[in-house]
Amino acid sequence: MVFGSLRALLPIIVLVLAGASWLTAQVSSAQVSPAPELPVAQELVRAAVANEVTAANDSSVKHMFRSWKKTPHGSQTRIYVETKDAMAGMTIASDDKPLSEEQVQAERGRLAGLVSNPELLRRKQRQEKEEAEHTLRIVKALPDALLFDYDGSLIGSPTLGSEGTQLVRLRFRPNPAYRPPSHVEDVLVGMKGVVLVDATARRIAQIDGTLFKEVTFGWGILGHLDKGGHFLVEQREVGDGSWDISRMSLSFTGKILLFKSLAIKSEEVFSDFRRVPSDTTFAQGVEMLEAEETRLAENQKP
């Protein structure tokens, strides 16, 4: 995800590293032998990537879900609704405590401002579309930018992949013959780690990667990510045949434009996925969020 202003360049790349659309919660420790009929590792990844791209382009699948995110500054709980216009999101708790009435009204006011201002909503929509397009560029590059080798198997759990199915474990490293076509893909040349692929669904269940060297952008002029940066992304089947990100962990340092320091450290868990109509508008998504916030607030009353 390298897009927008140079100021946003590196944080977005980090999100791409984590996978913009992917994926180590607890996996069963049971070990099984790789299925002999599986294709070679590189082709298995290529098939999984093709399915990820197809899923990302499927606008008919939309969810309402919850996010809990922790950073060095504290934690935040939010609820989201995917709509045909843009993602609608609302904060409902800070440091695991419900928002005050004033904070709730501020959240509602922010969302009302988006609903009533078509230009602001279009700007949000353009940004999300641009990020999604760049994420797909990274995803599509994976089979060519990285080399994969079999490293055993695990069994899927309720929080990772599809429960009870075989997850093929593949170690990856940069492909020395790969030449990134743009800054978007630059970060792939410094990655190594492990990927888990659901052998049945041919979907990516986990990516656990580390930067084994410093990665620069624009010959170091735009910035760099330090050696040792780490990301972990999990994905799972969410109960209706579709897949979504279930956990994301990021830990990176670096610099933007040589001078501005970058430090990203966060843990985020996604849960409570519920299907919503594919034609849900942003205004309808906001109504769903407000109704959910009211329901949750009522349930918390003594």
PDB file of N, CA and C in Angstrom, residues 57-108:
ATOM      1  N   ASN A  57     -12.175  -8.576  -4.785  1.00  0.00           N
ATOM      2  CA  ASN A  57     -12.946  -7.906  -5.836  1.00  0.00           C
ATOM      3  C   ASN A  57     -14.434  -8.218  -5.767  1.00  0.00           C
ATOM      4  N   ASP A  58     -14.835  -9.057  -4.808  1.00  0.00           N
ATOM      5  CA  ASP A  58     -16.247  -9.430  -4.680  1.00  0.00           C
ATOM      6  C   ASP A  58     -16.970  -8.425  -3.789  1.00  0.00           C
ATOM      7  N   SER A  59     -17.691  -7.508  -4.396  1.00  0.00           N
ATOM      8  CA  SER A  59     -18.373  -6.454  -3.642  1.00  0.00           C
ATOM      9  C   SER A  59     -19.679  -6.929  -3.016  1.00  0.00           C
ATOM     10  N   SER A  60     -20.058  -8.178  -3.230  1.00  0.00           N
ATOM     11  CA  SER A  60     -21.333  -8.671  -2.699  1.00  0.00           C
ATOM     12  C   SER A  60     -21.219  -9.121  -1.243  1.00  0.00           C
ATOM     13  N   VAL A  61     -19.986  -9.295  -0.740  1.00  0.00           N
ATOM     14  CA  VAL A  61     -19.791  -9.782   0.625  1.00  0.00           C
ATOM     15  C   VAL A  61     -19.384  -8.618   1.524  1.00  0.00           C
ATOM     16  N   LYS A  62     -20.265  -8.274   2.462  1.00  0.00           N
ATOM     17  CA  LYS A  62     -20.003  -7.176   3.383  1.00  0.00           C
ATOM     18  C   LYS A  62     -20.387  -7.596   4.796  1.00  0.00           C
ATOM     19  N   HIS A  63     -19.653  -7.069   5.776  1.00  0.00           N
ATOM     20  CA  HIS A  63     -19.874  -7.455   7.168  1.00  0.00           C
ATOM     21  C   HIS A  63     -19.936  -6.251   8.094  1.00  0.00           C
ATOM     22  N   MET A  64     -20.593  -6.483   9.224  1.00  0.00           N
ATOM     23  CA  MET A  64     -20.459  -5.626  10.385  1.00  0.00           C
ATOM     24  C   MET A  64     -19.569  -6.404  11.353  1.00  0.00           C
ATOM     25  N   PHE A  65     -18.618  -5.716  12.008  1.00  0.00           N
ATOM     26  CA  PHE A  65     -17.712  -6.440  12.894  1.00  0.00           C
ATOM     27  C   PHE A  65     -17.165  -5.502  13.956  1.00  0.00           C
ATOM     28  N   ARG A  66     -16.436  -6.099  14.900  1.00  0.00           N
ATOM     29  CA  ARG A  66     -15.854  -5.359  16.025  1.00  0.00           C
ATOM     30  C   ARG A  66     -14.333  -5.447  15.963  1.00  0.00           C
ATOM     31  N   SER A  67     -13.684  -4.385  16.408  1.00  0.00           N
ATOM     32  CA  SER A  67     -12.225  -4.350  16.459  1.00  0.00           C
ATOM     33  C   SER A  67     -11.775  -3.896  17.835  1.00  0.00           C
ATOM     34  N   TRP A  68     -10.772  -4.591  18.386  1.00  0.00           N
ATOM     35  CA  TRP A  68     -10.106  -4.159  19.625  1.00  0.00           C
ATOM     36  C   TRP A  68      -8.643  -3.967  19.303  1.00  0.00           C
ATOM     37  N   LYS A  69      -8.170  -2.742  19.466  1.00  0.00           N
ATOM     38  CA  LYS A  69      -6.805  -2.413  19.081  1.00  0.00           C
ATOM     39  C   LYS A  69      -6.046  -1.832  20.261  1.00  0.00           C
ATOM     40  N   LYS A  70      -4.829  -2.353  20.492  1.00  0.00           N
ATOM     41  CA  LYS A  70      -3.983  -1.869  21.578  1.00  0.00           C
ATOM     42  C   LYS A  70      -2.697  -1.298  21.007  1.00  0.00           C
ATOM     43  N   THR A  71      -2.319  -0.100  21.476  1.00  0.00           N
ATOM     44  CA  THR A  71      -1.076   0.549  21.113  1.00  0.00           C
ATOM     45  C   THR A  71      -0.391   0.993  22.409  1.00  0.00           C
ATOM     46  N   PRO A  72       0.812   1.537  22.340  1.00  0.00           N
ATOM     47  CA  PRO A  72       1.458   2.040  23.564  1.00  0.00           C
ATOM     48  C   PRO A  72       0.657   3.130  24.264  1.00  0.00           C
ATOM     49  N   HIS A  73      -0.305   3.715  23.567  1.00  0.00           N
ATOM     50  CA  HIS A  73      -1.122   4.792  24.150  1.00  0.00           C
ATOM     51  C   HIS A  73      -2.406   4.282  24.795  1.00  0.00           C
ATOM     52  N   GLY A  74      -2.670   2.987  24.710  1.00  0.00           N
ATOM     53  CA  GLY A  74      -3.894   2.447  25.287  1.00  0.00           C
ATOM     54  C   GLY A  74      -4.640   1.598  24.280  1.00  0.00           C
ATOM     55  N   SER A  75      -5.887   1.268  24.625  1.00  0.00           N
ATOM     56  CA  SER A  75      -6.692   0.434  23.732  1.00  0.00           C
ATOM     57  C   SER A  75      -7.948   1.167  23.295  1.00  0.00           C
ATOM     58  N   GLN A  76      -8.494   0.719  22.183  1.00  0.00           N
ATOM     59  CA  GLN A  76      -9.704   1.319  21.628  1.00  0.00           C
ATOM     60  C   GLN A  76     -10.562   0.209  21.028  1.00  0.00           C
ATOM     61  N   THR A  77     -11.843   0.249  21.321  1.00  0.00           N
ATOM     62  CA  THR A  77     -12.789  -0.701  20.749  1.00  0.00           C
ATOM     63  C   THR A  77     -13.685   0.030  19.767  1.00  0.00           C
ATOM     64  N   ARG A  78     -13.798  -0.516  18.563  1.00  0.00           N
ATOM     65  CA  ARG A  78     -14.617   0.120  17.526  1.00  0.00           C
ATOM     66  C   ARG A  78     -15.515  -0.915  16.870  1.00  0.00           C
ATOM     67  N   ILE A  79     -16.612  -0.445  16.311  1.00  0.00           N
ATOM     68  CA  ILE A  79     -17.473  -1.281  15.490  1.00  0.00           C
ATOM     69  C   ILE A  79     -17.491  -0.690  14.086  1.00  0.00           C
ATOM     70  N   TYR A  80     -17.568  -1.582  13.102  1.00  0.00           N
ATOM     71  CA  TYR A  80     -17.496  -1.169  11.702  1.00  0.00           C
ATOM     72  C   TYR A  80     -18.625  -1.790  10.900  1.00  0.00           C
ATOM     73  N   VAL A  81     -18.997  -1.120   9.828  1.00  0.00           N
ATOM     74  CA  VAL A  81     -19.910  -1.672   8.835  1.00  0.00           C
ATOM     75  C   VAL A  81     -19.327  -1.391   7.454  1.00  0.00           C
ATOM     76  N   GLU A  82     -19.150  -2.442   6.670  1.00  0.00           N
ATOM     77  CA  GLU A  82     -18.721  -2.271   5.284  1.00  0.00           C
ATOM     78  C   GLU A  82     -19.935  -1.873   4.462  1.00  0.00           C
ATOM     79  N   THR A  83     -19.827  -0.794   3.711  1.00  0.00           N
ATOM     80  CA  THR A  83     -20.950  -0.347   2.885  1.00  0.00           C
ATOM     81  C   THR A  83     -20.499  -0.226   1.431  1.00  0.00           C
ATOM     82  N   LYS A  84     -21.439  -0.003   0.550  1.00  0.00           N
ATOM     83  CA  LYS A  84     -21.089   0.135  -0.865  1.00  0.00           C
ATOM     84  C   LYS A  84     -20.384   1.449  -1.143  1.00  0.00           C
ATOM     85  N   ASP A  85     -20.425   2.380  -0.194  1.00  0.00           N
ATOM     86  CA  ASP A  85     -19.805   3.689  -0.380  1.00  0.00           C
ATOM     87  C   ASP A  85     -18.411   3.756   0.244  1.00  0.00           C
ATOM     88  N   ALA A  86     -18.304   3.349   1.501  1.00  0.00           N
ATOM     89  CA  ALA A  86     -17.037   3.406   2.238  1.00  0.00           C
ATOM     90  C   ALA A  86     -17.235   2.668   3.560  1.00  0.00           C
ATOM     91  N   MET A  87     -16.149   2.494   4.291  1.00  0.00           N
ATOM     92  CA  MET A  87     -16.236   1.838   5.595  1.00  0.00           C
ATOM     93  C   MET A  87     -16.746   2.827   6.638  1.00  0.00           C
ATOM     94  N   ALA A  88     -17.794   2.454   7.362  1.00  0.00           N
ATOM     95  CA  ALA A  88     -18.318   3.273   8.459  1.00  0.00           C
ATOM     96  C   ALA A  88     -17.814   2.687   9.766  1.00  0.00           C
ATOM     97  N   GLY A  89     -17.209   3.521  10.613  1.00  0.00           N
ATOM     98  CA  GLY A  89     -16.660   3.043  11.878  1.00  0.00           C
ATOM     99  C   GLY A  89     -16.993   3.968  13.021  1.00  0.00           C
ATOM    100  N   MET A  90     -17.143   3.382  14.219  1.00  0.00           N
ATOM    101  CA  MET A  90     -17.529   4.157  15.400  1.00  0.00           C
ATOM    102  C   MET A  90     -16.805   3.609  16.624  1.00  0.00           C
ATOM    103  N   THR A  91     -16.142   4.484  17.377  1.00  0.00           N
ATOM    104  CA  THR A  91     -15.502   4.082  18.622  1.00  0.00           C
ATOM    105  C   THR A  91     -16.558   3.921  19.706  1.00  0.00           C
ATOM    106  N   ILE A  92     -16.482   2.810  20.460  1.00  0.00           N
ATOM    107  CA  ILE A  92     -17.467   2.573  21.518  1.00  0.00           C
ATOM    108  C   ILE A  92     -16.827   2.423  22.888  1.00  0.00           C
ATOM    109  N   ALA A  93     -15.498   2.284  22.942  1.00  0.00           N
ATOM    110  CA  ALA A  93     -14.828   2.154  24.240  1.00  0.00           C
ATOM    111  C   ALA A  93     -13.381   2.597  24.113  1.00  0.00           C
ATOM    112  N   SER A  94     -12.841   3.125  25.218  1.00  0.00           N
ATOM    113  CA  SER A  94     -11.446   3.529  25.287  1.00  0.00           C
ATOM    114  C   SER A  94     -10.835   2.907  26.541  1.00  0.00           C
ATOM    115  N   ASP A  95      -9.718   2.208  26.378  1.00  0.00           N
ATOM    116  CA  ASP A  95      -9.105   1.472  27.495  1.00  0.00           C
ATOM    117  C   ASP A  95     -10.118   0.561  28.172  1.00  0.00           C
ATOM    118  N   ASP A  96     -10.936  -0.081  27.346  1.00  0.00           N
ATOM    119  CA  ASP A  96     -11.944  -1.054  27.782  1.00  0.00           C
ATOM    120  C   ASP A  96     -13.040  -0.453  28.655  1.00  0.00           C
ATOM    121  N   LYS A  97     -13.201   0.864  28.604  1.00  0.00           N
ATOM    122  CA  LYS A  97     -14.274   1.536  29.336  1.00  0.00           C
ATOM    123  C   LYS A  97     -15.187   2.231  28.342  1.00  0.00           C
ATOM    124  N   PRO A  98     -16.520   2.129  28.522  1.00  0.00           N
ATOM    125  CA  PRO A  98     -17.449   2.788  27.589  1.00  0.00           C
ATOM    126  C   PRO A  98     -17.172   4.288  27.504  1.00  0.00           C
ATOM    127  N   LEU A  99     -17.433   4.862  26.347  1.00  0.00           N
ATOM    128  CA  LEU A  99     -17.260   6.300  26.174  1.00  0.00           C
ATOM    129  C   LEU A  99     -18.274   7.064  27.017  1.00  0.00           C
ATOM    130  N   SER A 100     -17.915   8.284  27.367  1.00  0.00           N
ATOM    131  CA  SER A 100     -18.872   9.155  28.062  1.00  0.00           C
ATOM    132  C   SER A 100     -19.946   9.586  27.079  1.00  0.00           C
ATOM    133  N   GLU A 101     -21.026  10.143  27.581  1.00  0.00           N
ATOM    134  CA  GLU A 101     -22.113  10.609  26.713  1.00  0.00           C
ATOM    135  C   GLU A 101     -21.598  11.666  25.744  1.00  0.00           C
ATOM    136  N   GLU A 102     -20.709  12.536  26.231  1.00  0.00           N
ATOM    137  CA  GLU A 102     -20.151  13.572  25.365  1.00  0.00           C
ATOM    138  C   GLU A 102     -19.316  12.961  24.242  1.00  0.00           C
ATOM    139  N   GLN A 103     -18.545  11.937  24.560  1.00  0.00           N
ATOM    140  CA  GLN A 103     -17.719  11.279  23.548  1.00  0.00           C
ATOM    141  C   GLN A 103     -18.579  10.541  22.527  1.00  0.00           C
ATOM    142  N   VAL A 104     -19.658   9.920  22.993  1.00  0.00           N
ATOM    143  CA  VAL A 104     -20.581   9.235  22.077  1.00  0.00           C
ATOM    144  C   VAL A 104     -21.197  10.233  21.113  1.00  0.00           C
ATOM    145  N   GLN A 105     -21.616  11.375  21.632  1.00  0.00           N
ATOM    146  CA  GLN A 105     -22.222  12.390  20.772  1.00  0.00           C
ATOM    147  C   GLN A 105     -21.210  12.933  19.764  1.00  0.00           C
ATOM    148  N   ALA A 106     -19.948  13.034  20.189  1.00  0.00           N
ATOM    149  CA  ALA A 106     -18.912  13.487  19.261  1.00  0.00           C
ATOM    150  C   ALA A 106     -18.735  12.487  18.125  1.00  0.00           C
ATOM    151  N   GLU A 107     -18.765  11.180  18.451  1.00  0.00           N
ATOM    152  CA  GLU A 107     -18.666  10.149  17.417  1.00  0.00           C
ATOM    153  C   GLU A 107     -19.850  10.224  16.457  1.00  0.00           C
ATOM    154  N   ARG A 108     -21.041  10.392  17.005  1.00  0.00           N
ATOM    155  CA  ARG A 108     -22.231  10.493  16.164  1.00  0.00           C
ATOM    156  C   ARG A 108     -22.166  11.742  15.280  1.00  0.00           C
TER     157      ARG A 108
END
